[in-house]
Amino acid sequence: MVMITDLTFDLEKKILALVPKESRPHAWQTICKRWYAVRQDLLSKKHLARTGREFILLLNTNVFSTTINLEGVHNNVDPVMEFGGKLGSLQDSNDLQIHDIFYCKGLVLCTMVGKQMLVVCNPSNRETRYVEPRTSHDYFEYALGYKGSKSSCVNSYKILRYCRYFDKQEMRTVSEFELYDFMSDSWRVLDVDEHDWEISARGVSVKGNTYWVAKENEDQFILSFDFTRERFGFLPLPYESAGPEDSMNDEYDDTAVLSVVRDEQLSVLHQYLHLDLYEMKIWVSNMIGTKKVSWGEFLVVDVVLLNVVSFVVDEEHKVAVCCSTGKDDPSDDSEEECTSISIIGKNIQSLVYDEGAIHGSWPHLINYVPSPVQILRKSTRKSKRKRTTRRHQPEEGTSARSVEETKVTPKAKPKAYRSF
């Protein structure tokens, strides 16, 4: 008699591929998590093969699932962009206004407009988790990552919070770093060595670690954070920074934006706008870590897009999908701000979206790959607030040492997002 455990993995995939899409995979998720993950992956691949690349798009304080079909883009076939489901609604509540999103291995971290509360959600299994920050500041950056290679377990995930503000008592700019641990449901203050750098572009997650474009004085570089070792690192960009003495156009800053390729490699888009050079370059890392990186040139095109805030690359079609915002004439106060999405490649510049934008909102386009990670706490008992102190000996290099831990458990019960 053949047992289920005797089946080969290829045979399991063939059987699961025959299961109707209308079946309820969530019902047998608890029976076999491996089957559930394989089934979700098969559905995702079928969907992408039929409709094109799938993205998550932050647009006017809402988050949408979108697809862009790039088939025939090199044969004068216009690419088609379609909007799917909306992520920005919670059950039994009004629509959330989302300020920004951060994506990491199937999970989406959302910051709210006018609210300190964070929301972490998994669109694949509809789960949502609230996280309450310890303190409140006007300027902050958040990043989501995980330690080691255990991206399938929510207990390995952490949230990094970076706050930068002017301290009126000390009369200087102060930076604070905090780390939230999903396992302990608590924040820890990180003691980071004094620095003069500041983050200048959104961060992205690669293999559980986070990377930003940062600058110190006029020099740009990549700032990394290792969620396993809880330490910062510095990596070179694939181009040289141009100082203000070289400037020929003071109206625009240079473009430097990061993206992720296949959740494994880092990509950089750069334009020397202040040098009036009408060229866009994109590199993809051949190898990436928090200590070293090597680059390979992906695309060089004679085109200028102002205010590119996010992008993704399509290796198969050798194009980039670029999301930009702003006005055609920045000096015209009466002109409406717009969000534009363009397909850029060799002899290709195709506009697939161009609509008005809410003032002050920054769109964000990211790749999306479903993940079965469960993010809800297994225990729903109310926890009391407690504070403990931990100290560690400093290590060599730029360190981030945990000095304080505060447990914060929101009173509201977790609710679920509507799926895409």
JSON list of C-alpha atoms in Angstrom, two decimals, residues 89-249:
[
{"chain": "A", "resi": 89, "resn": "SER", "atom": "CA", "xyz": [-9.41, 47.85, 4.24]},
{"chain": "A", "resi": 90, "resn": "LEU", "atom": "CA", "xyz": [-9.77, 46.09, 7.54]},
{"chain": "A", "resi": 91, "resn": "GLN", "atom": "CA", "xyz": [-12.85, 44.12, 8.45]},
{"chain": "A", "resi": 92, "resn": "ASP", "atom": "CA", "xyz": [-15.30, 46.07, 10.60]},
{"chain": "A", "resi": 93, "resn": "SER", "atom": "CA", "xyz": [-13.35, 49.33, 10.31]},
{"chain": "A", "resi": 94, "resn": "ASN", "atom": "CA", "xyz": [-13.02, 52.33, 8.05]},
{"chain": "A", "resi": 95, "resn": "ASP", "atom": "CA", "xyz": [-10.44, 52.36, 5.31]},
{"chain": "A", "resi": 96, "resn": "LEU", "atom": "CA", "xyz": [-6.91, 52.96, 6.53]},
{"chain": "A", "resi": 97, "resn": "GLN", "atom": "CA", "xyz": [-4.82, 55.78, 5.10]},
{"chain": "A", "resi": 98, "resn": "ILE", "atom": "CA", "xyz": [-1.41, 54.26, 4.49]},
{"chain": "A", "resi": 99, "resn": "HIS", "atom": "CA", "xyz": [1.65, 56.49, 4.51]},
{"chain": "A", "resi": 100, "resn": "ASP", "atom": "CA", "xyz": [4.26, 53.99, 3.33]},
{"chain": "A", "resi": 101, "resn": "ILE", "atom": "CA", "xyz": [4.90, 50.26, 2.93]},
{"chain": "A", "resi": 102, "resn": "PHE", "atom": "CA", "xyz": [7.92, 48.00, 3.36]},
{"chain": "A", "resi": 103, "resn": "TYR", "atom": "CA", "xyz": [8.01, 44.53, 1.83]},
{"chain": "A", "resi": 104, "resn": "CYS", "atom": "CA", "xyz": [9.94, 41.52, 3.12]},
{"chain": "A", "resi": 105, "resn": "LYS", "atom": "CA", "xyz": [9.48, 37.92, 1.91]},
{"chain": "A", "resi": 106, "resn": "GLY", "atom": "CA", "xyz": [5.68, 37.99, 1.53]},
{"chain": "A", "resi": 107, "resn": "LEU", "atom": "CA", "xyz": [4.94, 40.30, 4.49]},
{"chain": "A", "resi": 108, "resn": "VAL", "atom": "CA", "xyz": [3.99, 43.97, 4.18]},
{"chain": "A", "resi": 109, "resn": "LEU", "atom": "CA", "xyz": [4.73, 46.51, 6.92]},
{"chain": "A", "resi": 110, "resn": "CYS", "atom": "CA", "xyz": [2.42, 49.55, 6.73]},
{"chain": "A", "resi": 111, "resn": "THR", "atom": "CA", "xyz": [2.80, 52.93, 8.41]},
{"chain": "A", "resi": 112, "resn": "MET", "atom": "CA", "xyz": [-0.35, 55.02, 8.79]},
{"chain": "A", "resi": 113, "resn": "VAL", "atom": "CA", "xyz": [-1.11, 58.64, 7.93]},
{"chain": "A", "resi": 114, "resn": "GLY", "atom": "CA", "xyz": [-1.36, 60.57, 11.20]},
{"chain": "A", "resi": 115, "resn": "LYS", "atom": "CA", "xyz": [-1.10, 57.44, 13.37]},
{"chain": "A", "resi": 116, "resn": "GLN", "atom": "CA", "xyz": [1.79, 55.81, 15.21]},
{"chain": "A", "resi": 117, "resn": "MET", "atom": "CA", "xyz": [0.36, 52.28, 15.07]},
{"chain": "A", "resi": 118, "resn": "LEU", "atom": "CA", "xyz": [2.05, 49.90, 12.64]},
{"chain": "A", "resi": 119, "resn": "VAL", "atom": "CA", "xyz": [0.26, 47.16, 10.71]},
{"chain": "A", "resi": 120, "resn": "VAL", "atom": "CA", "xyz": [1.99, 44.02, 9.45]},
{"chain": "A", "resi": 121, "resn": "CYS", "atom": "CA", "xyz": [-0.05, 41.91, 7.05]},
{"chain": "A", "resi": 122, "resn": "ASN", "atom": "CA", "xyz": [0.26, 38.85, 4.87]},
{"chain": "A", "resi": 123, "resn": "PRO", "atom": "CA", "xyz": [-2.02, 39.32, 1.83]},
{"chain": "A", "resi": 124, "resn": "SER", "atom": "CA", "xyz": [-1.65, 35.63, 0.99]},
{"chain": "A", "resi": 125, "resn": "ASN", "atom": "CA", "xyz": [-3.35, 34.24, 4.11]},
{"chain": "A", "resi": 126, "resn": "ARG", "atom": "CA", "xyz": [-5.25, 37.43, 5.09]},
{"chain": "A", "resi": 127, "resn": "GLU", "atom": "CA", "xyz": [-3.59, 37.75, 8.49]},
{"chain": "A", "resi": 128, "resn": "THR", "atom": "CA", "xyz": [-2.88, 41.11, 10.15]},
{"chain": "A", "resi": 129, "resn": "ARG", "atom": "CA", "xyz": [-0.92, 42.07, 13.22]},
{"chain": "A", "resi": 130, "resn": "TYR", "atom": "CA", "xyz": [-0.78, 45.43, 15.01]},
{"chain": "A", "resi": 131, "resn": "VAL", "atom": "CA", "xyz": [2.47, 46.74, 16.48]},
{"chain": "A", "resi": 132, "resn": "GLU", "atom": "CA", "xyz": [2.53, 49.76, 18.78]},
{"chain": "A", "resi": 133, "resn": "PRO", "atom": "CA", "xyz": [5.75, 51.88, 18.83]},
{"chain": "A", "resi": 134, "resn": "ARG", "atom": "CA", "xyz": [7.26, 52.88, 22.16]},
{"chain": "A", "resi": 135, "resn": "THR", "atom": "CA", "xyz": [7.72, 56.57, 21.36]},
{"chain": "A", "resi": 136, "resn": "SER", "atom": "CA", "xyz": [6.43, 59.22, 18.98]},
{"chain": "A", "resi": 137, "resn": "HIS", "atom": "CA", "xyz": [8.53, 61.32, 16.61]},
{"chain": "A", "resi": 138, "resn": "ASP", "atom": "CA", "xyz": [7.82, 63.29, 13.45]},
{"chain": "A", "resi": 139, "resn": "TYR", "atom": "CA", "xyz": [10.57, 61.76, 11.31]},
{"chain": "A", "resi": 140, "resn": "PHE", "atom": "CA", "xyz": [11.07, 58.01, 11.23]},
{"chain": "A", "resi": 141, "resn": "GLU", "atom": "CA", "xyz": [11.98, 55.11, 8.98]},
{"chain": "A", "resi": 142, "resn": "TYR", "atom": "CA", "xyz": [10.88, 51.49, 9.40]},
{"chain": "A", "resi": 143, "resn": "ALA", "atom": "CA", "xyz": [12.35, 48.27, 8.03]},
{"chain": "A", "resi": 144, "resn": "LEU", "atom": "CA", "xyz": [11.19, 44.67, 8.27]},
{"chain": "A", "resi": 145, "resn": "GLY", "atom": "CA", "xyz": [13.67, 41.79, 8.26]},
{"chain": "A", "resi": 146, "resn": "TYR", "atom": "CA", "xyz": [14.46, 38.39, 9.71]},
{"chain": "A", "resi": 147, "resn": "LYS", "atom": "CA", "xyz": [17.40, 36.65, 11.32]},
{"chain": "A", "resi": 148, "resn": "GLY", "atom": "CA", "xyz": [19.23, 33.76, 9.74]},
{"chain": "A", "resi": 149, "resn": "SER", "atom": "CA", "xyz": [17.39, 32.02, 6.91]},
{"chain": "A", "resi": 150, "resn": "LYS", "atom": "CA", "xyz": [14.15, 31.28, 8.80]},
{"chain": "A", "resi": 151, "resn": "SER", "atom": "CA", "xyz": [11.81, 33.47, 6.78]},
{"chain": "A", "resi": 152, "resn": "SER", "atom": "CA", "xyz": [9.07, 30.81, 7.10]},
{"chain": "A", "resi": 153, "resn": "CYS", "atom": "CA", "xyz": [8.72, 31.46, 10.86]},
{"chain": "A", "resi": 154, "resn": "VAL", "atom": "CA", "xyz": [7.30, 34.76, 12.10]},
{"chain": "A", "resi": 155, "resn": "ASN", "atom": "CA", "xyz": [9.30, 34.45, 15.33]},
{"chain": "A", "resi": 156, "resn": "SER", "atom": "CA", "xyz": [12.44, 35.15, 13.29]},
{"chain": "A", "resi": 157, "resn": "TYR", "atom": "CA", "xyz": [11.10, 38.52, 12.04]},
{"chain": "A", "resi": 158, "resn": "LYS", "atom": "CA", "xyz": [12.03, 41.90, 13.49]},
{"chain": "A", "resi": 159, "resn": "ILE", "atom": "CA", "xyz": [11.17, 45.55, 12.84]},
{"chain": "A", "resi": 160, "resn": "LEU", "atom": "CA", "xyz": [13.87, 48.23, 12.88]},
{"chain": "A", "resi": 161, "resn": "ARG", "atom": "CA", "xyz": [12.80, 51.78, 13.70]},
{"chain": "A", "resi": 162, "resn": "TYR", "atom": "CA", "xyz": [15.05, 54.75, 12.92]},
{"chain": "A", "resi": 163, "resn": "CYS", "atom": "CA", "xyz": [14.11, 58.18, 14.33]},
{"chain": "A", "resi": 164, "resn": "ARG", "atom": "CA", "xyz": [15.99, 61.39, 13.63]},
{"chain": "A", "resi": 165, "resn": "TYR", "atom": "CA", "xyz": [15.00, 64.65, 15.31]},
{"chain": "A", "resi": 166, "resn": "PHE", "atom": "CA", "xyz": [16.39, 67.87, 16.79]},
{"chain": "A", "resi": 167, "resn": "ASP", "atom": "CA", "xyz": [16.84, 67.71, 20.56]},
{"chain": "A", "resi": 168, "resn": "LYS", "atom": "CA", "xyz": [16.07, 71.18, 21.93]},
{"chain": "A", "resi": 169, "resn": "GLN", "atom": "CA", "xyz": [17.79, 70.46, 25.25]},
{"chain": "A", "resi": 170, "resn": "GLU", "atom": "CA", "xyz": [21.03, 69.23, 23.73]},
{"chain": "A", "resi": 171, "resn": "MET", "atom": "CA", "xyz": [20.65, 71.61, 20.75]},
{"chain": "A", "resi": 172, "resn": "ARG", "atom": "CA", "xyz": [21.68, 68.99, 18.21]},
{"chain": "A", "resi": 173, "resn": "THR", "atom": "CA", "xyz": [20.22, 66.41, 15.85]},
{"chain": "A", "resi": 174, "resn": "VAL", "atom": "CA", "xyz": [19.72, 63.04, 17.54]},
{"chain": "A", "resi": 175, "resn": "SER", "atom": "CA", "xyz": [19.25, 59.60, 15.99]},
{"chain": "A", "resi": 176, "resn": "GLU", "atom": "CA", "xyz": [17.51, 56.77, 17.83]},
{"chain": "A", "resi": 177, "resn": "PHE", "atom": "CA", "xyz": [17.25, 53.11, 16.85]},
{"chain": "A", "resi": 178, "resn": "GLU", "atom": "CA", "xyz": [14.77, 50.57, 18.20]},
{"chain": "A", "resi": 179, "resn": "LEU", "atom": "CA", "xyz": [14.13, 46.93, 17.36]},
{"chain": "A", "resi": 180, "resn": "TYR", "atom": "CA", "xyz": [10.84, 45.07, 17.69]},
{"chain": "A", "resi": 181, "resn": "ASP", "atom": "CA", "xyz": [10.93, 41.29, 18.13]},
{"chain": "A", "resi": 182, "resn": "PHE", "atom": "CA", "xyz": [7.88, 39.31, 16.98]},
{"chain": "A", "resi": 183, "resn": "MET", "atom": "CA", "xyz": [8.64, 36.44, 19.35]},
{"chain": "A", "resi": 184, "resn": "SER", "atom": "CA", "xyz": [8.71, 38.52, 22.54]},
{"chain": "A", "resi": 185, "resn": "ASP", "atom": "CA", "xyz": [6.27, 41.19, 21.29]},
{"chain": "A", "resi": 186, "resn": "SER", "atom": "CA", "xyz": [8.63, 43.86, 22.63]},
{"chain": "A", "resi": 187, "resn": "TRP", "atom": "CA", "xyz": [10.84, 46.78, 21.58]},
{"chain": "A", "resi": 188, "resn": "ARG", "atom": "CA", "xyz": [14.54, 47.10, 22.39]},
{"chain": "A", "resi": 189, "resn": "VAL", "atom": "CA", "xyz": [16.55, 50.31, 22.21]},
{"chain": "A", "resi": 190, "resn": "LEU", "atom": "CA", "xyz": [19.75, 49.87, 20.20]},
{"chain": "A", "resi": 191, "resn": "ASP", "atom": "CA", "xyz": [22.87, 51.78, 21.19]},
{"chain": "A", "resi": 192, "resn": "VAL", "atom": "CA", "xyz": [24.47, 52.74, 17.87]},
{"chain": "A", "resi": 193, "resn": "ASP", "atom": "CA", "xyz": [27.82, 54.50, 17.57]},
{"chain": "A", "resi": 194, "resn": "GLU", "atom": "CA", "xyz": [27.59, 58.21, 16.79]},
{"chain": "A", "resi": 195, "resn": "HIS", "atom": "CA", "xyz": [27.43, 58.99, 13.09]},
{"chain": "A", "resi": 196, "resn": "ASP", "atom": "CA", "xyz": [26.93, 61.81, 10.61]},
{"chain": "A", "resi": 197, "resn": "TRP", "atom": "CA", "xyz": [25.16, 59.82, 7.90]},
{"chain": "A", "resi": 198, "resn": "GLU", "atom": "CA", "xyz": [21.49, 60.06, 7.09]},
{"chain": "A", "resi": 199, "resn": "ILE", "atom": "CA", "xyz": [19.15, 57.92, 4.99]},
{"chain": "A", "resi": 200, "resn": "SER", "atom": "CA", "xyz": [18.23, 59.56, 1.68]},
{"chain": "A", "resi": 201, "resn": "ALA", "atom": "CA", "xyz": [16.08, 56.90, -0.05]},
{"chain": "A", "resi": 202, "resn": "ARG", "atom": "CA", "xyz": [13.67, 54.10, 0.85]},
{"chain": "A", "resi": 203, "resn": "GLY", "atom": "CA", "xyz": [15.07, 50.85, 2.12]},
{"chain": "A", "resi": 204, "resn": "VAL", "atom": "CA", "xyz": [14.60, 47.37, 0.64]},
{"chain": "A", "resi": 205, "resn": "SER", "atom": "CA", "xyz": [14.97, 43.85, 2.03]},
{"chain": "A", "resi": 206, "resn": "VAL", "atom": "CA", "xyz": [17.29, 41.23, 0.52]},
{"chain": "A", "resi": 207, "resn": "LYS", "atom": "CA", "xyz": [17.64, 37.82, 2.19]},
{"chain": "A", "resi": 208, "resn": "GLY", "atom": "CA", "xyz": [16.26, 39.23, 5.44]},
{"chain": "A", "resi": 209, "resn": "ASN", "atom": "CA", "xyz": [18.63, 42.22, 5.67]},
{"chain": "A", "resi": 210, "resn": "THR", "atom": "CA", "xyz": [17.82, 45.84, 4.82]},
{"chain": "A", "resi": 211, "resn": "TYR", "atom": "CA", "xyz": [19.67, 48.24, 2.51]},
{"chain": "A", "resi": 212, "resn": "TRP", "atom": "CA", "xyz": [19.25, 52.01, 2.06]},
{"chain": "A", "resi": 213, "resn": "VAL", "atom": "CA", "xyz": [20.89, 54.74, 0.01]},
{"chain": "A", "resi": 214, "resn": "ALA", "atom": "CA", "xyz": [22.51, 57.02, 2.58]},
{"chain": "A", "resi": 215, "resn": "LYS", "atom": "CA", "xyz": [24.87, 59.96, 2.48]},
{"chain": "A", "resi": 216, "resn": "GLU", "atom": "CA", "xyz": [27.47, 61.62, 4.67]},
{"chain": "A", "resi": 217, "resn": "ASN", "atom": "CA", "xyz": [28.27, 65.17, 3.64]},
{"chain": "A", "resi": 218, "resn": "GLU", "atom": "CA", "xyz": [28.14, 64.85, -0.18]},
{"chain": "A", "resi": 219, "resn": "ASP", "atom": "CA", "xyz": [29.22, 61.22, -0.39]},
{"chain": "A", "resi": 220, "resn": "GLN", "atom": "CA", "xyz": [26.59, 58.57, -1.16]},
{"chain": "A", "resi": 221, "resn": "PHE", "atom": "CA", "xyz": [26.83, 54.91, -0.20]},
{"chain": "A", "resi": 222, "resn": "ILE", "atom": "CA", "xyz": [24.66, 51.91, 0.70]},
{"chain": "A", "resi": 223, "resn": "LEU", "atom": "CA", "xyz": [23.84, 51.49, 4.38]},
{"chain": "A", "resi": 224, "resn": "SER", "atom": "CA", "xyz": [23.01, 47.92, 5.42]},
{"chain": "A", "resi": 225, "resn": "PHE", "atom": "CA", "xyz": [21.52, 46.41, 8.56]},
{"chain": "A", "resi": 226, "resn": "ASP", "atom": "CA", "xyz": [22.09, 42.76, 9.45]},
{"chain": "A", "resi": 227, "resn": "PHE", "atom": "CA", "xyz": [19.05, 41.53, 11.42]},
{"chain": "A", "resi": 228, "resn": "THR", "atom": "CA", "xyz": [20.95, 38.46, 12.67]},
{"chain": "A", "resi": 229, "resn": "ARG", "atom": "CA", "xyz": [24.00, 40.28, 14.06]},
{"chain": "A", "resi": 230, "resn": "GLU", "atom": "CA", "xyz": [22.02, 43.51, 14.64]},
{"chain": "A", "resi": 231, "resn": "ARG", "atom": "CA", "xyz": [24.79, 45.65, 13.18]},
{"chain": "A", "resi": 232, "resn": "PHE", "atom": "CA", "xyz": [25.10, 48.28, 10.45]},
{"chain": "A", "resi": 233, "resn": "GLY", "atom": "CA", "xyz": [27.48, 48.05, 7.53]},
{"chain": "A", "resi": 234, "resn": "PHE", "atom": "CA", "xyz": [28.58, 50.20, 4.58]},
{"chain": "A", "resi": 235, "resn": "LEU", "atom": "CA", "xyz": [28.76, 49.19, 0.92]},
{"chain": "A", "resi": 236, "resn": "PRO", "atom": "CA", "xyz": [29.87, 51.11, -2.19]},
{"chain": "A", "resi": 237, "resn": "LEU", "atom": "CA", "xyz": [27.49, 52.21, -4.92]},
{"chain": "A", "resi": 238, "resn": "PRO", "atom": "CA", "xyz": [28.33, 51.27, -8.53]},
{"chain": "A", "resi": 239, "resn": "TYR", "atom": "CA", "xyz": [28.88, 54.91, -9.48]},
{"chain": "A", "resi": 240, "resn": "GLU", "atom": "CA", "xyz": [30.83, 57.88, -8.15]},
{"chain": "A", "resi": 241, "resn": "SER", "atom": "CA", "xyz": [29.07, 60.65, -6.25]},
{"chain": "A", "resi": 242, "resn": "ALA", "atom": "CA", "xyz": [29.19, 64.05, -7.96]},
{"chain": "A", "resi": 243, "resn": "GLY", "atom": "CA", "xyz": [29.72, 67.01, -5.65]},
{"chain": "A", "resi": 244, "resn": "PRO", "atom": "CA", "xyz": [28.00, 70.42, -5.80]},
{"chain": "A", "resi": 245, "resn": "GLU", "atom": "CA", "xyz": [31.05, 71.93, -7.51]},
{"chain": "A", "resi": 246, "resn": "ASP", "atom": "CA", "xyz": [30.18, 69.86, -10.59]},
{"chain": "A", "resi": 247, "resn": "SER", "atom": "CA", "xyz": [26.56, 71.01, -10.66]},
{"chain": "A", "resi": 248, "resn": "MET", "atom": "CA", "xyz": [25.09, 72.41, -13.87]},
{"chain": "A", "resi": 249, "resn": "ASN", "atom": "CA", "xyz": [21.43, 72.26, -12.78]}
]
